[in-house]
Amino acid sequence: MRLVLVLGDQLSMQLSALQKADKTTDTVVMAEVMGEASYVPHHPKKIAFTFMAMRNFAKALRSDGWTVDYTQLDDPENTGSITGELIRRASEGNAAGVVYTEPGEWRLISALADMPLQSHSLPDTRFIASHSDFDDWAEGRKQLRMEYFYRDMRRKTGLLMDGDKPEGGKWNYDHDNRKPAPDQVDYEGPLRFTPDEDVLDLVTERFPDNFGDLRPFWFATTTAQAQEQLTHWIVGGLPKFGDFQDAMLNDQPFLYHSLISFYLNAGLLDPLAVCQEVEAAYRAGHAPLNAVEGFIRQIIGWREYVRGIYFREGPDYTARNGLGHDRALPDVYWGGPSKMNCMTQSVAQTKEHAYAHHIQRLMVTGNFALLTGVDPAHVHEWYLAVYADAYEWVEAPNVIGMSQFADDGIIASKPYISSGNYIHKMSNYCGSCAYRVQDKTGEKACPFNLLYWHFLDRHRERFERNPRMGNMYRVWDRMDESKRETVLREADQWLGRLDQGEAV
Ligand SMILES: Cc1cc2nc3c(=O)[nH]c(=O)nc-3n(C[C@H](O)[C@H](O)[C@H](O)COP(=O)(O)OP(=O)(O)OC[C@H]3O[C@@H](n4cnc5c(N)ncnc54)[C@H](O)[C@@H]3O)c2cc1C
Ligand code: SF4
């Protein structure tokens, strides 16, 4: 008898470890353990989602004929770690060894490799590009730009291809996907499912102080429910997904986004099958090309690409700090008061739903952390904790690389920074803010306006020669000297107040 480990983000019947095992002789091990539930202070919704989805998956395995040794968090014999549970189950059942699919995090990869049990790790085949596919693509390239990787993935999968040409003649329709916020959203948002109350009670009892609202809990926790959400979104959200992909609205956390990242990352949905379903909607004339291409690019492009970077760069990636930033994470990230409406909106919905869409993560909370110079390790821990879709393989490259430029430009060719103008253009946040987005200096000046120049000025040596940033420096240099001094002085004063814990 061998043990077959199934982790909380490996809830797929197609999992390589299950495919290689024999349900008549092998035993599946699944465990809710404190080690995994507390290595960062995860959002309670994320913990509840994982436990519910794991329990449902164990049920599905048993009905499929598998023997499952399942440990609940409150089992008295629970050893508290994945390796502890494997060792305990192995000695109880006299197992010959353990088969598992490679975890998506270096921490767990090394814990499993060091375990005093005979074990066999298999590649995670739920992705389109294997590690060697990515390394072959990356080999010899000076820059690892996602766009070229994405084209290869289009050719490999045949998605949106017209022979050997891209559908519609262009690989990328992003240009059409930057419309500002609509006046009204005519999609009702994600489906809401009934939760397992026992799990909610357990999470309430064991994680009373974690940041985030547990109730109301509405996530899908089975493959069937996740599929229902996907179909619901393809009908109602996909047609306008592209147009308003970057838009943000007060009290509208979901807009036209799919809200399937939790389900994809946990294994409830298969990325290729999802893209094929979305392509079918385009071929049936139900959704425009800009929406469908934009969506498919996020999945076979960005999602696969960031995974490739995570595994290629190695375990020290999360410790990178190329810009030498060292500020503590401001309280506003944990729900502390702030006068900045864009920040309070983005954090409030994160607290409520364990979700924010891409532009809120990149251009509001990410932009603010980068401009204020927060230590990227703290930023990384926050994102890993508060989003229900956050697993290190996908979160770290997005945060350390794309958002904080802490990897010295492996992912992004220039830092994603902006003044208040961008947020104003893409949202209605500024209309209800205590600051004035049009003010560049003065008491009511939008902090993004001050901090943008402060960032450029303090990192001049690093970015002045970046061909994509020369224009920014030319604008700064053309500014009147006294104006530049005022901007820098006010930015310093503002940062000083932030450091004092003032609700700025
Ligand atoms: C700073 C930062 C941190 C992020 N952290 C995570 C994370 O921990 N986990 C995570 O899954 N995504 C992360 N993302 C990417 C993206 O924000 C989320 O995938 C997306 O918001 C999930 O919501 P959705 O399902 O409604 O996505 P949609 O907007 O509907 O997009 C469709 C799908 O595309 C995929 N996708 C889109 N962009 C990316 C991307 N940059 N990287 C990987 N996949 C992408 C997701 O699977 C998503 O479900 C992060 C982005 C940034 C800028
Ligand atoms: S004015 Fe500035 S701080 Fe206020 S919402 Fe707009 S961008 Fe955010």
Coordinates of C-alpha atoms and ligand atoms in Angstrom, one line a residue:
M1 CA 0.0 0.0 0.0
R2 CA 1.2 3.5 -0.8
L3 CA -0.1 6.8 0.4
V4 CA -1.3 9.4 -2.2
L5 CA -1.1 12.9 -0.9
V6 CA -3.7 15.4 -2.2
L7 CA -3.1 18.9 -1.1
G8 CA -5.8 21.6 -0.6
D9 CA -5.0 23.2 -3.9
Q10 CA -4.8 19.9 -5.9
L11 CA -8.5 19.1 -5.9
S12 CA -8.7 17.5 -9.4
M13 CA -9.6 14.0 -10.4
Q14 CA -6.9 14.4 -13.1
L15 CA -4.2 15.1 -10.6
S16 CA -1.0 13.3 -11.7
A17 CA -0.6 11.5 -8.3
L18 CA -4.2 10.1 -8.5
Q19 CA -3.6 9.1 -12.1
K20 CA -0.5 7.1 -11.2
A21 CA -2.1 5.5 -8.1
D22 CA -4.3 2.4 -7.8
K23 CA -7.6 2.9 -6.0
T24 CA -7.8 -0.8 -5.1
T25 CA -4.6 -0.8 -3.1
D26 CA -3.5 2.8 -2.3
T27 CA -4.9 5.2 0.3
V28 CA -5.4 9.0 -0.3
V29 CA -4.2 11.2 2.5
M30 CA -5.8 14.7 2.9
A31 CA -5.2 16.9 6.0
E32 CA -6.4 20.2 7.3
V33 CA -3.3 21.3 9.3
M34 CA -2.5 24.3 11.3
G35 CA 0.9 24.7 9.7
E36 CA -0.7 25.3 6.3
A37 CA -3.6 27.4 7.7
S38 CA -1.3 29.8 9.6
Y39 CA 2.1 30.3 7.9
V40 CA 0.6 33.7 7.0
P41 CA -2.6 35.1 8.6
H42 CA -4.9 33.9 5.8
H43 CA -8.2 35.5 5.3
P44 CA -10.9 33.5 7.1
K45 CA -12.8 33.0 3.8
K46 CA -9.7 31.5 2.2
I47 CA -9.3 29.0 5.0
A48 CA -13.0 28.1 5.0
F49 CA -13.0 27.8 1.2
T50 CA -10.1 25.4 1.3
F51 CA -11.5 23.2 4.0
M52 CA -14.9 23.0 2.5
A53 CA -13.5 22.2 -1.0
M54 CA -11.2 19.6 0.5
R55 CA -14.1 17.9 2.4
N56 CA -16.2 17.9 -0.7
F57 CA -13.4 16.5 -2.8
A58 CA -12.7 13.7 -0.2
K59 CA -16.4 12.8 -0.5
A60 CA -16.1 12.7 -4.3
L61 CA -13.1 10.5 -4.1
R62 CA -14.8 8.0 -1.8
S63 CA -17.8 7.8 -4.1
D64 CA -15.3 7.1 -6.9
G65 CA -14.0 4.1 -4.9
W66 CA -10.9 5.5 -3.2
T67 CA -10.0 5.0 0.4
V68 CA -9.4 8.4 2.0
D69 CA -7.7 9.1 5.3
Y70 CA -8.9 12.6 6.0
T71 CA -7.7 14.6 9.0
Q72 CA -9.9 17.5 10.2
L73 CA -8.3 20.5 11.9
D74 CA -10.0 19.6 15.2
D75 CA -9.1 15.9 15.1
P76 CA -7.3 15.2 18.5
E77 CA -4.5 13.3 16.7
N78 CA -3.8 16.0 14.2
T79 CA 0.0 16.5 14.2
G80 CA -0.3 20.0 12.7
S81 CA 1.8 19.6 9.5
I82 CA 1.5 17.8 6.2
T83 CA 4.6 15.8 6.7
G84 CA 3.6 15.0 10.3
E85 CA 0.3 13.6 8.9
L86 CA 2.0 11.5 6.3
I87 CA 4.4 10.0 8.8
R88 CA 1.5 9.2 11.2
R89 CA -0.6 7.7 8.4
A90 CA 2.3 5.7 7.0
S91 CA 3.1 4.1 10.4
E92 CA -0.6 3.4 11.1
G93 CA -1.1 1.7 7.7
N94 CA 2.4 0.3 7.3
A95 CA 2.7 2.2 4.0
A96 CA 5.5 1.5 1.5
G97 CA 5.9 5.1 0.5
V98 CA 4.2 8.3 -0.6
V99 CA 3.3 9.5 -4.1
Y100 CA 2.5 13.2 -4.5
T101 CA 2.1 15.9 -7.2
E102 CA 4.7 18.7 -6.9
P103 CA 3.3 21.5 -4.6
G104 CA 3.1 25.1 -5.8
E105 CA 5.5 26.5 -3.2
W106 CA 9.2 26.0 -2.4
R107 CA 8.5 25.8 1.3
L108 CA 6.4 22.6 0.9
I109 CA 8.6 21.2 -1.8
S110 CA 11.5 21.2 0.5
A111 CA 9.5 19.9 3.5
L112 CA 8.3 16.9 1.5
A113 CA 11.7 16.2 0.0
D114 CA 13.2 16.1 3.6
M115 CA 10.6 13.7 4.9
P116 CA 11.9 10.5 6.3
L117 CA 9.7 8.4 4.1
Q118 CA 10.2 6.9 0.7
S119 CA 8.5 9.4 -1.6
H120 CA 7.9 10.0 -5.3
S121 CA 7.1 13.5 -6.7
L122 CA 5.3 13.9 -10.0
P123 CA 5.0 16.9 -12.2
D124 CA 1.8 19.0 -11.9
T125 CA 0.2 18.4 -15.3
R126 CA -2.7 20.8 -14.7
F127 CA -0.6 23.5 -16.4
I128 CA -0.1 24.0 -20.2
A129 CA 3.6 24.6 -19.9
S130 CA 5.8 22.2 -18.0
H131 CA 8.9 23.5 -16.2
S132 CA 11.1 22.3 -19.1
D133 CA 8.7 23.9 -21.7
F134 CA 9.2 27.2 -19.9
D135 CA 12.9 26.8 -19.5
D136 CA 13.3 25.9 -23.2
W137 CA 11.4 29.1 -24.1
A138 CA 13.4 31.2 -21.7
E139 CA 16.8 29.8 -22.7
G140 CA 19.0 32.4 -24.4
R141 CA 16.5 35.2 -24.3
K142 CA 17.7 38.6 -22.9
Q143 CA 14.2 39.5 -21.7
L144 CA 11.4 37.2 -20.8
R145 CA 8.5 39.1 -22.1
M146 CA 5.1 37.5 -21.5
E147 CA 3.7 38.5 -24.9
Y148 CA 6.1 36.2 -26.8
F149 CA 5.5 33.3 -24.4
Y150 CA 1.8 33.8 -24.9
R151 CA 2.0 33.5 -28.6
D152 CA 3.8 30.1 -28.2
M153 CA 1.0 29.0 -25.9
R154 CA -1.6 30.1 -28.5
R155 CA 0.2 28.0 -31.1
K156 CA 0.6 25.0 -28.7
T157 CA -3.1 25.0 -27.6
G158 CA -4.6 26.0 -30.9
L159 CA -6.7 28.5 -29.0
L160 CA -8.0 31.4 -31.2
M161 CA -5.9 30.3 -34.1
D162 CA -6.8 30.6 -37.8
G163 CA -4.4 28.1 -39.3
D164 CA -1.0 29.4 -38.2
K165 CA -2.3 33.0 -37.9
P166 CA -3.9 34.6 -34.8
E167 CA -7.7 34.9 -35.1
G168 CA -8.7 38.3 -36.4
G169 CA -5.1 39.0 -37.6
K170 CA -3.7 40.3 -34.2
W171 CA -2.3 38.4 -31.2
N172 CA -3.4 41.0 -28.7
Y173 CA -6.5 43.2 -28.5
D174 CA -5.6 44.9 -25.2
H175 CA -5.8 48.3 -26.9
D176 CA -9.7 47.9 -26.9
N177 CA -9.8 46.8 -23.3
R178 CA -9.1 50.0 -21.4
K179 CA -12.5 51.7 -21.3
P180 CA -13.2 53.8 -18.2
A181 CA -15.8 52.7 -15.6
P182 CA -19.3 52.3 -17.1
D183 CA -22.2 54.2 -15.5
Q184 CA -24.1 51.0 -14.8
V185 CA -23.1 47.4 -14.6
D186 CA -25.6 45.0 -16.2
Y187 CA -24.1 41.8 -14.8
E188 CA -25.2 40.6 -11.4
G189 CA -21.8 39.2 -10.3
P190 CA -20.9 35.8 -9.1
L191 CA -23.3 33.1 -8.0
R192 CA -23.6 32.6 -4.3
F193 CA -23.6 29.1 -2.9
T194 CA -24.7 27.7 0.5
P195 CA -21.7 27.0 2.8
D196 CA -20.9 24.2 5.2
E197 CA -21.8 25.7 8.6
D198 CA -19.6 23.3 10.5
V199 CA -16.5 24.6 8.7
L200 CA -17.6 28.2 9.3
D201 CA -17.9 27.5 13.0
L202 CA -14.5 25.8 13.1
V203 CA -12.8 28.8 11.3
T204 CA -14.6 31.3 13.6
E205 CA -13.3 29.4 16.7
R206 CA -9.8 28.8 15.5
F207 CA -9.0 32.0 13.7
P208 CA -10.8 34.7 15.6
D209 CA -8.3 37.5 14.9
N210 CA -7.5 37.0 11.3
F211 CA -8.2 40.0 9.0
G212 CA -11.3 39.5 6.9
D213 CA -15.0 38.8 7.1
L214 CA -16.0 35.1 7.1
R215 CA -19.7 35.6 6.7
P216 CA -21.6 35.8 4.4
F217 CA -19.7 33.0 2.7
W218 CA -20.7 32.4 -0.9
F219 CA -17.9 30.7 -2.8
A220 CA -18.3 27.5 -4.9
T221 CA -16.7 24.6 -3.2
T222 CA -17.2 21.7 -5.6
T223 CA -16.3 21.3 -9.3
A224 CA -19.9 21.3 -10.3
Q225 CA -20.6 24.6 -8.5
A226 CA -17.4 26.2 -10.0
Q227 CA -18.5 25.1 -13.4
E228 CA -21.9 26.7 -12.8
Q229 CA -20.2 29.9 -11.9
L230 CA -18.1 29.7 -15.1
T231 CA -21.2 29.2 -17.3
H232 CA -23.1 32.0 -15.5
W233 CA -20.2 34.4 -16.1
I234 CA -19.8 33.3 -19.8
V235 CA -23.4 34.2 -20.4
G236 CA -23.6 37.4 -18.3
G237 CA -20.1 38.8 -17.8
L238 CA -17.8 37.7 -20.7
P239 CA -19.3 39.9 -23.4
K240 CA -18.2 43.1 -21.6
F241 CA -15.2 41.6 -19.8
G242 CA -12.7 43.1 -22.2
D243 CA -14.2 46.6 -22.4
F244 CA -14.2 47.2 -18.7
Q245 CA -11.4 44.9 -17.5
D246 CA -9.4 47.8 -16.0
A247 CA -12.4 49.8 -14.7
M248 CA -13.1 50.4 -11.0
L249 CA -16.3 51.6 -9.3
N250 CA -17.3 52.5 -5.7
D251 CA -19.1 49.6 -4.1
Q252 CA -18.8 47.4 -7.2
P253 CA -16.2 44.8 -6.4
F254 CA -16.9 42.4 -9.3
L255 CA -17.9 44.4 -12.4
Y256 CA -17.5 41.9 -15.3
H257 CA -14.7 39.8 -13.8
S258 CA -15.0 36.0 -13.8
L259 CA -14.2 35.3 -10.2
I260 CA -12.8 31.9 -11.1
S261 CA -9.2 32.3 -9.9
F262 CA -10.0 30.6 -6.6
Y263 CA -11.5 27.6 -8.4
L264 CA -8.7 27.3 -11.0
N265 CA -5.9 27.6 -8.4
A266 CA -7.6 25.0 -6.1
G267 CA -8.0 22.5 -9.0
L268 CA -11.8 22.7 -9.2
L269 CA -11.6 24.0 -12.8
D270 CA -9.1 23.1 -15.5
P271 CA -7.5 26.1 -17.3
L272 CA -7.4 24.6 -20.8
A273 CA -11.1 23.4 -20.6
V274 CA -12.1 26.9 -19.3
C275 CA -10.4 28.6 -22.3
Q276 CA -11.9 26.2 -24.7
E277 CA -15.4 27.0 -23.3
V278 CA -14.7 30.7 -23.6
E279 CA -13.5 30.3 -27.2
A280 CA -16.6 28.3 -28.0
A281 CA -18.7 31.3 -26.8
Y282 CA -16.8 33.5 -29.3
R283 CA -17.2 31.0 -32.2
A284 CA -20.9 30.9 -31.4
G285 CA -21.1 34.7 -31.8
H286 CA -21.9 35.3 -28.1
A287 CA -18.8 37.3 -27.1
P288 CA -16.5 39.7 -29.0
L289 CA -12.9 38.9 -29.8
N290 CA -11.4 41.6 -27.6
A291 CA -13.1 40.0 -24.5
V292 CA -12.3 36.4 -25.4
E293 CA -8.7 37.1 -26.4
G294 CA -8.1 39.2 -23.3
F295 CA -9.4 36.5 -21.0
I296 CA -7.6 33.7 -22.7
R297 CA -4.3 35.7 -22.6
Q298 CA -4.7 36.1 -18.8
I299 CA -4.9 32.3 -18.4
I300 CA -2.6 30.7 -21.0
G301 CA -0.4 33.8 -21.0
W302 CA 0.0 35.5 -17.6
R303 CA -1.0 32.6 -15.4
E304 CA 1.4 30.1 -17.1
Y305 CA 4.1 32.7 -17.4
V306 CA 4.2 33.8 -13.8
R307 CA 4.4 30.1 -12.8
G308 CA 7.3 29.6 -15.1
I309 CA 9.1 32.6 -13.5
Y310 CA 8.4 31.4 -10.0
F311 CA 10.0 28.0 -10.6
R312 CA 12.8 29.3 -12.8
E313 CA 13.9 32.0 -10.3
G314 CA 14.0 29.6 -7.3
P315 CA 13.3 29.8 -3.5
D316 CA 15.0 33.2 -2.9
Y317 CA 12.6 35.1 -5.3
T318 CA 10.3 36.2 -2.5
A319 CA 13.2 37.8 -0.6
R320 CA 14.3 40.1 -3.5
N321 CA 14.3 43.8 -2.8
G322 CA 15.9 45.4 -5.9
L323 CA 14.9 48.9 -4.9
G324 CA 16.0 48.6 -1.3
H325 CA 12.6 49.5 0.1
D326 CA 12.1 49.2 3.9
R327 CA 9.0 51.0 5.0
A328 CA 6.5 49.0 7.2
L329 CA 3.2 48.1 5.7
P330 CA 0.8 51.0 6.6
D331 CA -2.2 50.3 8.7
V332 CA -4.6 51.1 5.9
Y333 CA -3.8 47.6 4.5
W334 CA -5.3 46.0 7.6
G335 CA -8.4 48.2 7.5
G336 CA -7.0 51.2 9.4
P337 CA -8.6 54.6 8.6
S338 CA -7.4 56.5 5.6
K339 CA -8.6 59.6 3.7
M340 CA -7.8 58.0 0.4
N341 CA -11.0 56.6 -1.1
C342 CA -9.3 54.3 -3.6
M343 CA -7.4 52.6 -0.9
T344 CA -10.3 52.3 1.5
Q345 CA -12.5 50.9 -1.3
S346 CA -10.0 48.3 -2.4
V347 CA -9.1 47.2 1.2
A348 CA -12.8 47.1 2.3
Q349 CA -13.8 44.8 -0.5
T350 CA -10.7 42.6 0.1
K351 CA -11.8 42.3 3.8
E352 CA -15.3 41.5 2.8
H353 CA -14.7 39.1 -0.1
A354 CA -11.0 38.0 0.0
Y355 CA -11.1 39.4 -3.6
A356 CA -10.0 42.4 -5.5
H357 CA -9.6 42.5 -9.3
H358 CA -6.3 42.9 -11.1
I359 CA -6.3 46.7 -11.5
Q360 CA -7.1 47.3 -7.8
R361 CA -4.3 45.0 -6.8
L362 CA -1.8 46.5 -9.3
M363 CA -2.7 50.2 -9.6
V364 CA -4.2 51.0 -6.2
T365 CA -2.8 48.8 -3.4
G366 CA 0.3 47.7 -5.3
N367 CA 1.0 51.2 -6.7
F368 CA 0.7 52.7 -3.3
A369 CA 3.1 50.2 -1.6
L370 CA 5.6 50.8 -4.4
L371 CA 5.4 54.6 -4.3
T372 CA 5.7 54.7 -0.5
G373 CA 8.6 52.3 -0.6
V374 CA 7.2 49.4 1.5
D375 CA 9.5 46.4 2.1
P376 CA 8.4 44.0 -0.7
A377 CA 8.5 41.0 1.7
H378 CA 5.7 42.7 3.8
V379 CA 3.7 43.4 0.7
H380 CA 4.2 39.8 -0.5
E381 CA 2.9 38.5 2.9
W382 CA -0.1 40.7 2.8
Y383 CA -1.2 39.6 -0.7
L384 CA -0.5 36.0 0.2
A385 CA -2.7 36.3 3.3
V386 CA -5.7 38.3 2.1
Y387 CA -6.7 36.9 -1.3
A388 CA -8.5 33.6 -1.5
D389 CA -6.7 32.8 -4.8
A390 CA -3.2 33.4 -3.3
Y391 CA -0.7 30.6 -3.6
E392 CA 2.9 31.5 -3.7
W393 CA 3.6 30.3 -7.3
V394 CA 1.1 32.8 -8.7
E395 CA 1.1 35.5 -6.0
A396 CA 4.9 36.1 -5.6
P397 CA 5.7 36.9 -9.2
N398 CA 2.7 39.2 -9.4
V399 CA 3.7 41.0 -6.3
I400 CA 7.5 40.8 -6.1
G401 CA 7.9 41.1 -9.9
M402 CA 5.0 42.8 -11.6
S403 CA 3.8 45.1 -8.8
Q404 CA 6.9 45.9 -6.7
F405 CA 9.7 45.7 -9.3
A406 CA 11.7 44.0 -6.6
D407 CA 13.1 41.4 -9.0
D408 CA 14.9 44.2 -11.0
G409 CA 12.7 43.9 -14.0
I410 CA 12.5 40.2 -14.8
I411 CA 8.7 40.5 -15.3
A412 CA 8.0 44.2 -15.9
S413 CA 10.1 46.3 -18.2
K414 CA 9.3 49.4 -16.0
P415 CA 7.6 49.9 -12.6
Y416 CA 3.8 50.0 -12.6
I417 CA 3.5 53.4 -11.1
S418 CA 1.0 56.2 -11.7
S419 CA -0.2 59.4 -10.3
G420 CA -3.8 59.9 -9.3
N421 CA -4.7 60.6 -13.0
Y422 CA -4.8 56.9 -14.0
I423 CA -7.1 56.0 -11.0
H424 CA -9.3 59.0 -11.8
K425 CA -9.6 58.0 -15.5
M426 CA -10.4 54.3 -14.7
S427 CA -12.7 54.8 -11.7
N428 CA -15.2 57.0 -9.9
Y429 CA -13.2 56.8 -6.7
C430 CA -11.9 60.4 -6.8
G431 CA -15.3 62.0 -6.8
S432 CA -15.9 60.8 -3.2
C433 CA -12.3 61.3 -1.9
A434 CA -11.1 63.8 0.8
Y435 CA -8.2 64.6 -1.6
R436 CA -8.5 66.4 -4.9
V437 CA -7.0 64.4 -7.8
Q438 CA -6.5 67.6 -9.8
D439 CA -4.3 69.2 -7.0
K440 CA -0.6 68.5 -7.6
T441 CA 0.5 70.2 -4.4
G442 CA -1.2 71.7 -1.3
E443 CA -3.2 70.5 1.6
K444 CA -5.7 68.5 -0.5
A445 CA -3.3 67.2 -3.2
C446 CA -3.8 63.6 -4.1
P447 CA -1.0 61.6 -2.4
F448 CA -0.4 59.6 -5.6
N449 CA 0.5 62.9 -7.3
L450 CA 3.1 63.8 -4.8
L451 CA 4.5 60.2 -4.3
Y452 CA 4.8 59.6 -8.0
W453 CA 7.4 62.3 -8.5
H454 CA 9.0 61.4 -5.1
F455 CA 9.5 57.9 -6.4
L456 CA 11.0 59.0 -9.7
D457 CA 13.3 61.5 -8.0
R458 CA 14.6 59.1 -5.4
H459 CA 15.2 56.3 -7.9
R460 CA 16.6 58.5 -10.6
E461 CA 19.8 56.7 -11.0
R462 CA 18.0 53.4 -11.5
F463 CA 15.4 54.5 -14.0
E464 CA 16.6 57.6 -15.8
R465 CA 18.1 55.5 -18.7
N466 CA 15.1 53.2 -19.0
P467 CA 13.9 53.9 -22.5
R468 CA 10.2 53.7 -21.4
M469 CA 10.8 56.2 -18.6
G470 CA 12.8 59.0 -20.3
N471 CA 9.6 61.0 -20.9
M472 CA 8.6 61.0 -17.3
Y473 CA 12.0 62.4 -16.3
R474 CA 11.8 65.0 -19.0
V475 CA 8.5 66.2 -17.7
W476 CA 9.9 66.3 -14.2
D477 CA 13.0 68.2 -15.3
R478 CA 10.9 70.8 -17.2
M479 CA 9.0 71.6 -14.0
D480 CA 9.9 74.8 -12.3
E481 CA 12.6 74.2 -9.6
S482 CA 10.5 75.7 -6.8
K483 CA 7.6 73.5 -7.8
R484 CA 9.8 70.4 -7.7
E485 CA 11.0 71.4 -4.3
T486 CA 7.5 71.8 -3.1
V487 CA 6.4 68.4 -4.4
L488 CA 9.3 66.7 -2.7
R489 CA 8.9 68.5 0.6
E490 CA 5.1 67.8 0.7
A491 CA 5.7 64.2 -0.2
D492 CA 8.2 63.8 2.6
Q493 CA 5.8 65.5 5.1
W494 CA 3.0 63.3 3.9
L495 CA 5.2 60.2 4.4
G496 CA 6.2 61.4 7.8
R497 CA 2.5 61.6 8.8
L498 CA 1.9 58.1 7.4
D499 CA 4.8 56.8 9.5
Q500 CA 3.4 58.5 12.6
G501 CA 0.3 56.4 12.1
E502 CA -1.9 59.4 11.2
A503 CA -5.0 58.5 9.1
V504 CA -3.7 60.4 6.1
Ligands
LIG1 C1 -0.2 42.4 -7.0 C2 -1.0 41.3 -7.6 C3 -1.2 40.1 -6.9 C4 -1.9 39.1 -7.5 N1 -2.0 37.9 -6.8 C5 -2.7 36.9 -7.4 C6 -2.8 35.7 -6.7 O1 -2.4 35.5 -5.5 N2 -3.5 34.6 -7.3 C7 -4.0 34.8 -8.5 O2 -4.6 33.8 -9.0 N3 -3.9 35.9 -9.2 C8 -3.3 37.0 -8.7 N4 -3.1 38.1 -9.4 C9 -3.7 38.2 -10.7 C10 -5.1 38.7 -10.8 O3 -5.3 39.9 -10.1 C11 -6.1 37.7 -10.3 O4 -5.9 36.4 -11.0 C12 -7.5 38.1 -10.7 O5 -7.8 39.3 -10.1 C13 -8.5 37.0 -10.2 O6 -9.8 37.5 -10.4 P1 -10.8 36.9 -11.5 O7 -10.9 35.4 -11.4 O8 -12.1 37.6 -11.4 O9 -10.0 37.3 -12.8 P2 -10.4 37.8 -14.2 O10 -10.1 39.2 -14.3 O11 -11.8 37.4 -14.6 O12 -9.3 37.1 -15.1 C14 -9.4 35.7 -15.5 C15 -8.4 34.8 -15.0 O13 -7.1 35.1 -15.5 C16 -6.1 34.7 -14.6 N5 -5.2 35.9 -14.4 C17 -5.4 37.1 -14.7 N6 -4.3 37.9 -14.5 C18 -3.4 37.1 -14.0 C19 -2.1 37.3 -13.5 N7 -1.5 38.4 -13.5 N8 -1.4 36.2 -13.0 C20 -2.0 35.0 -13.0 N9 -3.2 34.7 -13.4 C21 -3.9 35.8 -13.9 C22 -6.7 34.3 -13.3 O14 -6.7 32.9 -13.2 C23 -8.2 34.8 -13.5 O15 -9.1 34.0 -12.9 C24 -2.4 39.2 -8.8 C25 -2.2 40.4 -9.5 C26 -1.5 41.4 -8.9 C27 -1.3 42.7 -9.7
SF4_2 S1 -7.9 61.6 -5.3 FE1 -6.1 60.3 -5.2 S2 -6.3 59.3 -3.2 FE2 -8.3 60.1 -3.7 S3 -9.4 58.4 -4.8 FE3 -8.4 59.7 -6.3 S4 -6.4 58.7 -6.7 FE4 -7.2 57.9 -4.7

